Coordinates of C-alpha atoms in Angstrom, one line a residue:
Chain A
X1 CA 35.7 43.6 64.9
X2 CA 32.6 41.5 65.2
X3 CA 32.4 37.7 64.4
X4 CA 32.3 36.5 61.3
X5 CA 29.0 34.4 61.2
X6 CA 28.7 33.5 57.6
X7 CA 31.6 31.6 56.4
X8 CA 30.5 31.3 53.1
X9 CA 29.0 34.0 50.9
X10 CA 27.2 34.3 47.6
X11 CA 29.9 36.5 45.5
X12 CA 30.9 36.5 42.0
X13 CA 33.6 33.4 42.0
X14 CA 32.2 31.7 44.2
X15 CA 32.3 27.8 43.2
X16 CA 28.7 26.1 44.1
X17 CA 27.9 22.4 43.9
X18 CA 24.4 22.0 42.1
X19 CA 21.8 20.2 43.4
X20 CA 18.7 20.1 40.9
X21 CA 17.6 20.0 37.7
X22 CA 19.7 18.7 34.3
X23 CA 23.0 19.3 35.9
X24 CA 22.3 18.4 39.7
X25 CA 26.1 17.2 41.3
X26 CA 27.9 19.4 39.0
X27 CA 30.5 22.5 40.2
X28 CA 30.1 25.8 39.0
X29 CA 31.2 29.4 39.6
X30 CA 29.2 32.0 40.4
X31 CA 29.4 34.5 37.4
X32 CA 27.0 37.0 38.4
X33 CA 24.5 37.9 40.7
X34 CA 21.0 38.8 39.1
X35 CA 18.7 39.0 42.1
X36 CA 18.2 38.3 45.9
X37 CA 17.2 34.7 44.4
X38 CA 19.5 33.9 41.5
X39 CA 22.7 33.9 39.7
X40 CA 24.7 33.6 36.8
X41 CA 26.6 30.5 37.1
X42 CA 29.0 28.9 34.6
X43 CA 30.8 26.0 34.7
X44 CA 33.6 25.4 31.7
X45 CA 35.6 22.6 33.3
X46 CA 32.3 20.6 34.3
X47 CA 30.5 20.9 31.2
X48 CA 27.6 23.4 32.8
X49 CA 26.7 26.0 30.0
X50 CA 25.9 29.4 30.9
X51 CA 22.8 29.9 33.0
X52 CA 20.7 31.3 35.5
X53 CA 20.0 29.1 38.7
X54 CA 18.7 30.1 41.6
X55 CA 20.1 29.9 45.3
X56 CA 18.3 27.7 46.5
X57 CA 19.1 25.2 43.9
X58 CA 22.4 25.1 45.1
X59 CA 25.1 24.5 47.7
X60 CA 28.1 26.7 48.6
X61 CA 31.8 25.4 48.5
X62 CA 34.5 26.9 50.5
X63 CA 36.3 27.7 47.2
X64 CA 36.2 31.4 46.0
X65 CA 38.1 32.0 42.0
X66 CA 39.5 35.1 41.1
X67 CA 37.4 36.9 38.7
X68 CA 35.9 39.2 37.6
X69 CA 32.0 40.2 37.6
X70 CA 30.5 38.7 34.1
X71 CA 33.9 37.0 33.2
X72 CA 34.0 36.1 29.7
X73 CA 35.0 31.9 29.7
X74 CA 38.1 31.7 28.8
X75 CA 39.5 33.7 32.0
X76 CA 36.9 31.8 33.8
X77 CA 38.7 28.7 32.6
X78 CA 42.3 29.7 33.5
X79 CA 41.0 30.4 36.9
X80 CA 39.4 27.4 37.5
X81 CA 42.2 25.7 36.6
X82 CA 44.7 27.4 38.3
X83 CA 42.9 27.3 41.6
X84 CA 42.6 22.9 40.8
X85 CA 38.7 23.3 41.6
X86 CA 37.9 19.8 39.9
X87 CA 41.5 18.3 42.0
X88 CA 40.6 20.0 45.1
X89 CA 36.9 19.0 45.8
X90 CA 37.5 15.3 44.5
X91 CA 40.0 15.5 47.6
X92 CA 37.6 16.5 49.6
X93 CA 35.2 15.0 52.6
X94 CA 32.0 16.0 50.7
X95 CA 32.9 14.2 47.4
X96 CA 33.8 11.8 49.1
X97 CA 31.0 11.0 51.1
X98 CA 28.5 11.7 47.4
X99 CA 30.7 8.3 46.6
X100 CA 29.9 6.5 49.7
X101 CA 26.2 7.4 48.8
X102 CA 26.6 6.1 45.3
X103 CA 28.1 2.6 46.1
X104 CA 25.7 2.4 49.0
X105 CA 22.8 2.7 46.7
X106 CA 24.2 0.4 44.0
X107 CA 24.4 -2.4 47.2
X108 CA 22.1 -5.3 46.9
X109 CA 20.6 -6.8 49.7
X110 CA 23.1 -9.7 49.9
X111 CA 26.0 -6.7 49.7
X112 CA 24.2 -4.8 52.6
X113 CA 23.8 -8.5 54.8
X114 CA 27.8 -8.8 54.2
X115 CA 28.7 -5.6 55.0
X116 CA 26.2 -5.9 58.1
X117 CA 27.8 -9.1 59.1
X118 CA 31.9 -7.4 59.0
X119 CA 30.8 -4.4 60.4
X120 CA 29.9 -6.7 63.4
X121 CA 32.6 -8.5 63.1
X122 CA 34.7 -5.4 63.2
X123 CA 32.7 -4.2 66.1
X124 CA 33.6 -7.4 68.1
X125 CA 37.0 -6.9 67.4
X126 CA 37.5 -3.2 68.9
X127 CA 35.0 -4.0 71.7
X128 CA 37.1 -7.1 72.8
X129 CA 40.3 -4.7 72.7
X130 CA 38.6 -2.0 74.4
X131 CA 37.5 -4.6 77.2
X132 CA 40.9 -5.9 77.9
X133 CA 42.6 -2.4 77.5
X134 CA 39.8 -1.6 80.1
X135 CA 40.7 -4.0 82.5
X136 CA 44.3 -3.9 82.4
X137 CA 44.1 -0.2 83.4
X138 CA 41.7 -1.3 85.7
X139 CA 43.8 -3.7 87.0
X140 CA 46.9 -1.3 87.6
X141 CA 44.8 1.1 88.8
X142 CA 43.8 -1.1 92.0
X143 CA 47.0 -2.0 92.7
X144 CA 48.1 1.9 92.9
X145 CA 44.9 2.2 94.7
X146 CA 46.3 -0.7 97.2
X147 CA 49.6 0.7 97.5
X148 CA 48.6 3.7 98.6
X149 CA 46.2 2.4 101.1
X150 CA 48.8 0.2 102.5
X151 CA 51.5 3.1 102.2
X152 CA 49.0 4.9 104.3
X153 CA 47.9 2.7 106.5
X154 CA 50.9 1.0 108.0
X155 CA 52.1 4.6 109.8
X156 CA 48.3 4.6 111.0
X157 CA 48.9 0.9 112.8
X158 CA 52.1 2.1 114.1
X159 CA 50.6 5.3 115.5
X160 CA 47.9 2.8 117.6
X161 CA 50.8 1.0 118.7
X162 CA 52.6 3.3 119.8
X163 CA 49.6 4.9 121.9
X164 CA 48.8 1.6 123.6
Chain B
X1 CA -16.1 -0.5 -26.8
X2 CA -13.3 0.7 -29.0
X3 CA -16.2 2.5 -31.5
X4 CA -17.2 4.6 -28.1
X5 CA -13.5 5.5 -27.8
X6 CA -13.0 6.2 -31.0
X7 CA -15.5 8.7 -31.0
X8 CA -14.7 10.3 -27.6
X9 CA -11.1 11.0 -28.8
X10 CA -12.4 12.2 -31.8
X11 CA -14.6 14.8 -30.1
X12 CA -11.1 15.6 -28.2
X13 CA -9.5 16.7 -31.6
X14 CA -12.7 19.1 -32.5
X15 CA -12.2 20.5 -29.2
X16 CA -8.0 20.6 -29.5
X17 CA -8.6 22.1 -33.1
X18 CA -11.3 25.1 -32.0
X19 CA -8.7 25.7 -28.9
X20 CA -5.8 26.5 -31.7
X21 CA -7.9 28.4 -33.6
X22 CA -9.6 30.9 -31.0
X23 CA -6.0 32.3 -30.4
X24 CA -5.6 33.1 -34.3
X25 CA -8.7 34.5 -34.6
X26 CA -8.3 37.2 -31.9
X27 CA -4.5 37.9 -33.4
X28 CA -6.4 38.8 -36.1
X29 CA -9.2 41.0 -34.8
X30 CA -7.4 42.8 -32.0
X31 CA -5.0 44.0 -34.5
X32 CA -7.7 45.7 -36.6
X33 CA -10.1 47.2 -33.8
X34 CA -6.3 49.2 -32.9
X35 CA -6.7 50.3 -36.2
X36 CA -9.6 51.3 -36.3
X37 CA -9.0 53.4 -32.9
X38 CA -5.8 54.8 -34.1
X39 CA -6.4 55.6 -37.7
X40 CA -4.3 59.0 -37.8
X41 CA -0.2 57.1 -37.6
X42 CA -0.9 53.5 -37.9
X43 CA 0.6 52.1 -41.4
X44 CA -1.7 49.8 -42.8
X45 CA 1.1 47.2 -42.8
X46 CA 1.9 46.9 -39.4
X47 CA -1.9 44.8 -38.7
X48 CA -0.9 42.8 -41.7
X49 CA 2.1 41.8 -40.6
X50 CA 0.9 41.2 -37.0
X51 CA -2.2 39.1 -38.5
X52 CA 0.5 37.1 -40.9
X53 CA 2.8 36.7 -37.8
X54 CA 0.6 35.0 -35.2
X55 CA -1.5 32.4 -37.0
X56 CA 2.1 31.3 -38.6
X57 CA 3.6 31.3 -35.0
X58 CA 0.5 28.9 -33.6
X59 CA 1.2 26.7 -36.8
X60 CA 4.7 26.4 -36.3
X61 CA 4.1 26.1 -32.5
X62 CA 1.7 23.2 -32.5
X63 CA 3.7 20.7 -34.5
X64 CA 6.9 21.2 -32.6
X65 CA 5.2 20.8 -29.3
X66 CA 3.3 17.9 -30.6
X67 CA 6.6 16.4 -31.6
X68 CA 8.2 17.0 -28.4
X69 CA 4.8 15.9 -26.5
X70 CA 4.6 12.6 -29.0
X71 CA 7.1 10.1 -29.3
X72 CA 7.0 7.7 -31.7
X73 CA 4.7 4.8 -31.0
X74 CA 7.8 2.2 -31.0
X75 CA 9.2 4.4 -28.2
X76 CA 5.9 4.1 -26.0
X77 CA 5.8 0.3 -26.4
X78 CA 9.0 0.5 -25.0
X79 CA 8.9 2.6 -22.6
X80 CA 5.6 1.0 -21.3
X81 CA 7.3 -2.7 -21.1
X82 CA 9.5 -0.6 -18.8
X83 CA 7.2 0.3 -16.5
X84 CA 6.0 -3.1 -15.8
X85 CA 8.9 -5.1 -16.1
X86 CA 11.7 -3.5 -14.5
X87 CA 14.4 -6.3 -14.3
X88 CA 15.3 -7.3 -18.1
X89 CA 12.5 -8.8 -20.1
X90 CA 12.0 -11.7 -21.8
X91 CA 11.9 -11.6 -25.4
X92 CA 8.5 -13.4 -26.3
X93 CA 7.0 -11.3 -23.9
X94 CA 8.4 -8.2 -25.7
X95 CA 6.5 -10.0 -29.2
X96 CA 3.4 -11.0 -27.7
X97 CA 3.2 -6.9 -26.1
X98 CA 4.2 -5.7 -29.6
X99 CA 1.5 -7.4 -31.2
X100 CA -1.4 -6.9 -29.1
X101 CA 0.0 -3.0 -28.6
X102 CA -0.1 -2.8 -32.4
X103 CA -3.8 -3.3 -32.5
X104 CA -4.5 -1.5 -29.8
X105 CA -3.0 1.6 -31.6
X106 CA -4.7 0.5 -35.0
X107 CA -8.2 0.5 -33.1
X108 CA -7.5 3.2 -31.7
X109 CA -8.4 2.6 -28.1
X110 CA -6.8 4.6 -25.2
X111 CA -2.3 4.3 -24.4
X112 CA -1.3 1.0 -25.7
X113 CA -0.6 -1.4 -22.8
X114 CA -3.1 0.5 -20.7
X115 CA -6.7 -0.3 -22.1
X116 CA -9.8 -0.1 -19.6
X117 CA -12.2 -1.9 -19.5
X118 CA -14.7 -1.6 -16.7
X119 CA -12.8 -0.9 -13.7
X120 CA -9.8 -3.3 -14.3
X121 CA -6.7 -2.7 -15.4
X122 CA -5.1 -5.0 -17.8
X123 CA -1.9 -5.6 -18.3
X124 CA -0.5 -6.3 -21.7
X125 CA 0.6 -9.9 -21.2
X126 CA -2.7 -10.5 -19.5
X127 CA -3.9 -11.3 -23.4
X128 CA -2.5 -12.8 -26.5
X129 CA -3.5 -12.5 -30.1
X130 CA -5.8 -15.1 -32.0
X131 CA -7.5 -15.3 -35.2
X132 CA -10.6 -15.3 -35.2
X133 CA -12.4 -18.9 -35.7
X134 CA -14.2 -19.5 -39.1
X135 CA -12.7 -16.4 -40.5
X136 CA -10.0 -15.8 -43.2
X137 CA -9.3 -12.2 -41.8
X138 CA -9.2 -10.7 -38.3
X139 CA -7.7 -11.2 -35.0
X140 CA -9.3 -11.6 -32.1
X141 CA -7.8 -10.8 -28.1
X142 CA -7.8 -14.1 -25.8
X143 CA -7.2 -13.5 -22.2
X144 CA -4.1 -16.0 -20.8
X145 CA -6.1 -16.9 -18.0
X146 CA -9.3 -18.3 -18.4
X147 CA -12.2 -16.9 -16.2
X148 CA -13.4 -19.6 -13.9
X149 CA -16.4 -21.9 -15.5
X150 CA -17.5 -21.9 -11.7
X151 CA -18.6 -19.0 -9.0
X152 CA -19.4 -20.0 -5.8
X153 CA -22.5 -18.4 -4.2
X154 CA -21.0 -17.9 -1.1
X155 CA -18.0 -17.8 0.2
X156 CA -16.4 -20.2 2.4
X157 CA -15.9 -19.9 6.3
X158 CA -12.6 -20.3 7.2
X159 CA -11.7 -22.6 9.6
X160 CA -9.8 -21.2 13.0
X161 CA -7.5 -23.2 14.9
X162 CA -8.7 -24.1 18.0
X163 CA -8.4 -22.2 21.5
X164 CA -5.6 -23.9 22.9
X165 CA -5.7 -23.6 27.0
X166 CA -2.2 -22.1 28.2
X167 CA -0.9 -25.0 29.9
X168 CA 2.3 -23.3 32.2
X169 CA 1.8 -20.0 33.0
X170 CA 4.8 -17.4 33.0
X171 CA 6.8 -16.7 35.7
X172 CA 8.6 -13.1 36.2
X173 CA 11.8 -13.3 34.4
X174 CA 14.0 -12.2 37.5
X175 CA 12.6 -15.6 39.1
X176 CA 14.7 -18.1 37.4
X177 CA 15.8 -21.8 39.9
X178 CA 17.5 -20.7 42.2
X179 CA 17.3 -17.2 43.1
X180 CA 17.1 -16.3 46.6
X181 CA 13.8 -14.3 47.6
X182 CA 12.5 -12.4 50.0
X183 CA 8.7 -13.7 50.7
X184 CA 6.3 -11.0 51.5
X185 CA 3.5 -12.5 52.7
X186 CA 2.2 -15.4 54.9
X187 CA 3.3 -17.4 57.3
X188 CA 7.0 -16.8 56.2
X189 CA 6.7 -13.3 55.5
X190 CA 10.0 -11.3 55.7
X191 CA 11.9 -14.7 55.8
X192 CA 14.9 -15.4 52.8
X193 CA 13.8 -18.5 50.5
X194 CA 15.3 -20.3 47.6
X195 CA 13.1 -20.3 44.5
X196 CA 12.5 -23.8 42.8
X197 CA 10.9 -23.4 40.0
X198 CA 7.2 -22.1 38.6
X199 CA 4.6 -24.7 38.7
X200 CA 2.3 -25.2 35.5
X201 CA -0.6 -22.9 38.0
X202 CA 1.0 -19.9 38.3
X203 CA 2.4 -20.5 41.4
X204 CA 5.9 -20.5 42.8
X205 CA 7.9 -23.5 44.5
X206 CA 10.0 -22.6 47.1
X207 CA 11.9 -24.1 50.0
X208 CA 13.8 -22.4 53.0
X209 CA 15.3 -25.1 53.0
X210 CA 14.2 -26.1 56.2
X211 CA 17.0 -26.8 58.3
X212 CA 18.4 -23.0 58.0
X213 CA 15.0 -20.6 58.5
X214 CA 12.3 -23.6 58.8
X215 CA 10.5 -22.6 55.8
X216 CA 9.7 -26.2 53.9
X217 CA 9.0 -26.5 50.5
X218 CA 5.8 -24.6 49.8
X219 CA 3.5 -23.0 46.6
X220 CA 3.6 -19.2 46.7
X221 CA 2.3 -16.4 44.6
X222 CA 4.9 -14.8 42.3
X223 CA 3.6 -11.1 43.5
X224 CA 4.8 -12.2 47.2
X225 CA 7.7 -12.9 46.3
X226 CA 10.9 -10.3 45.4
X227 CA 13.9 -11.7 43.5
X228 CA 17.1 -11.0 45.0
X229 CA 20.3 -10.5 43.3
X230 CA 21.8 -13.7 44.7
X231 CA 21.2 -16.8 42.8
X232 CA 22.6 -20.6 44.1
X233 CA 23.3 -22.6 41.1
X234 CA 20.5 -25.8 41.6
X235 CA 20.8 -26.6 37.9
X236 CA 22.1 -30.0 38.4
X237 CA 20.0 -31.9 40.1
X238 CA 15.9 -32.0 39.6
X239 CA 13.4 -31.6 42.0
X240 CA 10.8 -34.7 42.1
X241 CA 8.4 -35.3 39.6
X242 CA 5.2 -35.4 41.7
X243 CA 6.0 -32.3 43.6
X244 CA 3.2 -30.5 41.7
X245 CA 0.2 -28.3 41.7
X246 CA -1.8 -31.7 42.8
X247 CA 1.1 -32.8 45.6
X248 CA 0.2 -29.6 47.6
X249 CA -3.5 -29.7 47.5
X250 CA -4.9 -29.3 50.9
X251 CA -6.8 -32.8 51.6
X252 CA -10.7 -32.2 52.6
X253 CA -11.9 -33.8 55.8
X254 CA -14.9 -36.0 55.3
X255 CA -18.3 -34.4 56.3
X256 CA -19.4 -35.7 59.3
X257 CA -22.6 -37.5 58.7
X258 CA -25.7 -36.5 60.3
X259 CA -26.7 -38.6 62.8
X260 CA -23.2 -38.9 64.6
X261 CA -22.9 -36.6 67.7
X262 CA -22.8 -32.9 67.3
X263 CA -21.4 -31.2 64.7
X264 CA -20.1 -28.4 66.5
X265 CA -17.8 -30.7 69.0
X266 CA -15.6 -31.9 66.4
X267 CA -12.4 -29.7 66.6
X268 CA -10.7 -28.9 63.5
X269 CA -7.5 -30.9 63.1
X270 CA -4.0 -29.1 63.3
X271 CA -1.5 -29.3 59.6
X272 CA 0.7 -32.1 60.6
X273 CA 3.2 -32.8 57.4
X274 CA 2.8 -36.5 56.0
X275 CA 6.1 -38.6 55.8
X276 CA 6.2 -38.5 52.1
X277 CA 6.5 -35.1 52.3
X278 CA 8.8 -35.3 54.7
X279 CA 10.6 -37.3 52.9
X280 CA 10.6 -34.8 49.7
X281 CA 11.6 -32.1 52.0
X282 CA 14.7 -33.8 53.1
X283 CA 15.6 -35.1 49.6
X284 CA 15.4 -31.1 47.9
X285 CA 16.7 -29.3 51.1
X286 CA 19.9 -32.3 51.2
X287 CA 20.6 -31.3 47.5
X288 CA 20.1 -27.1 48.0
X289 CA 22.3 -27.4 51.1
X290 CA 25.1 -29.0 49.0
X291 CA 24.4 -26.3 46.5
X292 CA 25.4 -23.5 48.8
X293 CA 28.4 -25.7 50.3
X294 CA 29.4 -25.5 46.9
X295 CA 30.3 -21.6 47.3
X296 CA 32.8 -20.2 48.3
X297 CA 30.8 -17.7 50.6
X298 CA 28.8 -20.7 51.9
X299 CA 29.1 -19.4 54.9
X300 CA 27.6 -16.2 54.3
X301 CA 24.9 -17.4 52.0
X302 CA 23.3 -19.7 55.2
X303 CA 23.7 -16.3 57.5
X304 CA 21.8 -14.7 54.5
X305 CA 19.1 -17.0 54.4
X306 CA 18.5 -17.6 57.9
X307 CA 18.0 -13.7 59.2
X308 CA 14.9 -12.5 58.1
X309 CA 14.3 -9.1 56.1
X310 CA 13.0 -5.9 57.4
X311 CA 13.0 -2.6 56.6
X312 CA 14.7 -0.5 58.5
X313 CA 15.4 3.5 59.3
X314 CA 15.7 5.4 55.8
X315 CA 15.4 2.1 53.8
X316 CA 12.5 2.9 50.9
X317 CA 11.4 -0.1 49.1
X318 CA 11.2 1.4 45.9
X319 CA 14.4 3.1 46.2
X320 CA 16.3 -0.5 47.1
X321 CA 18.2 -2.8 44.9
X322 CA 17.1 -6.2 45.7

């Protein structure tokens, strides 16, 4: 069988992260598919009313519900529910990281100095371990390195003796 | 007046009376043109009965509808004094109205309490009841208020207060003493100041201070300037009095006079701060350092102030909070 090469696919149940108009950084489900460019989407746990949006308007989530084409909200509801949609994506690297956007725009410009000034710190830190971690292997690495020689060249001195 | 009134009113009732009676008269004509055209069935009673029916239904209409229409003229006094005063009212008022409406109604003018004359509107109370000098019989209407003996020919000009010049202009309300701020322009563009305070000018008073990012205390336009967020609490002690608009004034070189050497030798002498202001500089900055020492982040806040801003990769100004 060939490759997949599309991981994620427009399909009826499909749970898509908006990103524009009134309800932009909302979840919704796919509902129905009305044309190459839009969809039916519906979001009951997020507050999203019934609507058309089109594709490009939003972003594909891993998470695929269980229903059925032009299910009616209450099913839509269970589903959503029983597959923790809301609990699962709040888990999840890409809400997290909308939060790390958030506080990083509320920062002020003191906020932004600070955290300039312990991310150096930090960075001091782990480059001083790395450093000494560094040389230390160094270190034992040499005097392998001179073991070795010496383990190697001691037979080579007694081999000259022995020819002279 | 009243005579005019009279008559007009009375014209009214010839006019009211013709109205009633056009209505009887065709009762009674329509009746007998139908039978006339029908003379074959039609009883001779039935017209007569119609004709006896309908002048005897306007009669009996008109009064009752008049009644209804009319209340009694006791009733409209009162009801009038209830339109004007609507809280309780005062008995002499409600004699004085009484007795001026009574006329009114005698002389048969237009409603009691609401007589024109000209254009005005008068209220009841606005007139009392007198008899008239020199005569046995009569009354005679007084106005309360007496018209002015005097009119002036023209009227006069008011007096307006005069233009006060604004003496401090205002400051953008994010600027308060204190506030850290990042200057924009000049010299120390880019570079993290203390605001002072707003000089009566318009301008600004700020200070690096001096010992952490060399920026001394200096005049700066508000619109150069952006508030940050951080503020360092300089409430409690002052800055000196003759630090002012005057104190920062540059001083003019005197003209060289005409006759001594050339004018174009003379090289233009470099800033070099005077020792009172020298002075002043170490007197604020001593007193804003100990300000920040007085933080617990002190240490931060003078790392803060002495790096300079800049905007870096995917920083938008308008999109920053300051």
């Amino acid at each position: 069988m060939a490759k997949k090469v599309f991981r994620k696919l427009i399909q009826i149940g499909r749970v898509v992260f908006i990103n524009n108009g009134r309800y932009k950084g909302r979840l919704a489900a796919i509902v129905d598919i009305i044309d190459g460019s839009r969809g039916l989407i519906d979001g009951p746990c997020t507050r999203v009313p019934r609507q058309a949006l089109r594709f490009a308007d939003m972003y594909l989530t891993n998470y695929v519900l269980k229903i059925n084409r032009g299910q009616r909200e209450k099913l839509l509801r269970q589903a959503w529910n029983e597959a923790e949609i809301t609990k699962q994506f709040a888990k999840s690297r890409w809400s997290q990281n909308l939060k790390k956007g958030k506080l990083r725009d509320q920062m002020t410009d003191y906020c932004k100095y600070k955290v300039g000034r312990a991310k150096q710190s930090r960075n001091k830190i782990v480059r001083n371990l790395f450093n000494q971690m560094k040389k230390s292997s160094l270190k034992t690495q040499r005097k392998a390195l001179l073991k070795k020689r010496l383990a190697t060249k001691k037979p080579k001195q007694k081999v000259a003796a022995e020819k002279k | 007046m009243f005579g005019s009134l009279r008559s007009f009113q009375g014209e009214e009732d010839i006019m009211e009376q013709a109205t009633i009676k056009e209505p009887a008269k065709a009762a009674t004509e329509e009746p007998a043109k139908a039978a006339t055209m029908e003379p074959a069935k039609a009883d001779t009673k039935e017209p007569a009965k119609a004709d006896a029916k309908a002048p005897a239904k306007a009669a009996a209409k008109k009064p009752a509808k008049a009644g209804a229409r009319k209340p009694s003229k006791a009733q409209k006094r009162k009801h009038i004094l209830k339109r004007y005063f609507k809280k309780k009212i005062p008995s002499k008022v409600v004699k004085k109205f009484n007795k001026v409406a009574k006329i009114m109604e005698e002389k048969k003018s237009v409603k009691a309490g609401r007589i024109r004359y000209g254009s005005k509107k008068l209220k009841p109370n606005a007139y009392y009841v007198k008899p008239i000098a020199g005569k046995t019989e009569g009354t005679q209407l007084v106005p309360v208020k007496k018209s002015p003996a005097y009119y002036a020919a023209q009227l006069k000009e008011k007096k307006r207060p005069k233009r006060v010049k604004i003496s401090k202009r205002p400051v953008r309300s994010s600027l308060t003493p204190g506030t850290v701020c990042i200057v924009l322009a000049g010299l120390h563009k880019g570079k993290r100041v203390v605001f002072l305070k707003g000089l009566p000018g318009g301008l600004c008073l700020i200070t690096g201070p001096h010992k952490v990012n060399s920026c001394p205390m200096r005049r700066v336009n508000q619109i150069y300037l952006i508030a940050t967020s951080l503020k360092i609490d300089i409430s409690w002690f002052g800055i000196p009095k003759h630090v002012n608009d005057r104190y920062f004034r540059r001083v003019k070189a005197p003209r060289p006079r005409k006759k001594e050497g050339d004018i174009f030798e003379k090289k233009k002498e470099a800033y070099f701060p005077s020792d009172q202001r020298k002075k002043d500089q170490a007197v604020v900055d001593g007193n804003v350092i100990s300000a920040i020492r007085r933080r617990p982040d002190k240490k931060m806040v003078f790392g803060y102030l002495g790096t300079m801003f800049a905007l870096r990769k995917g920083m938008y100004p308008h999109r920053l909070k300051f």
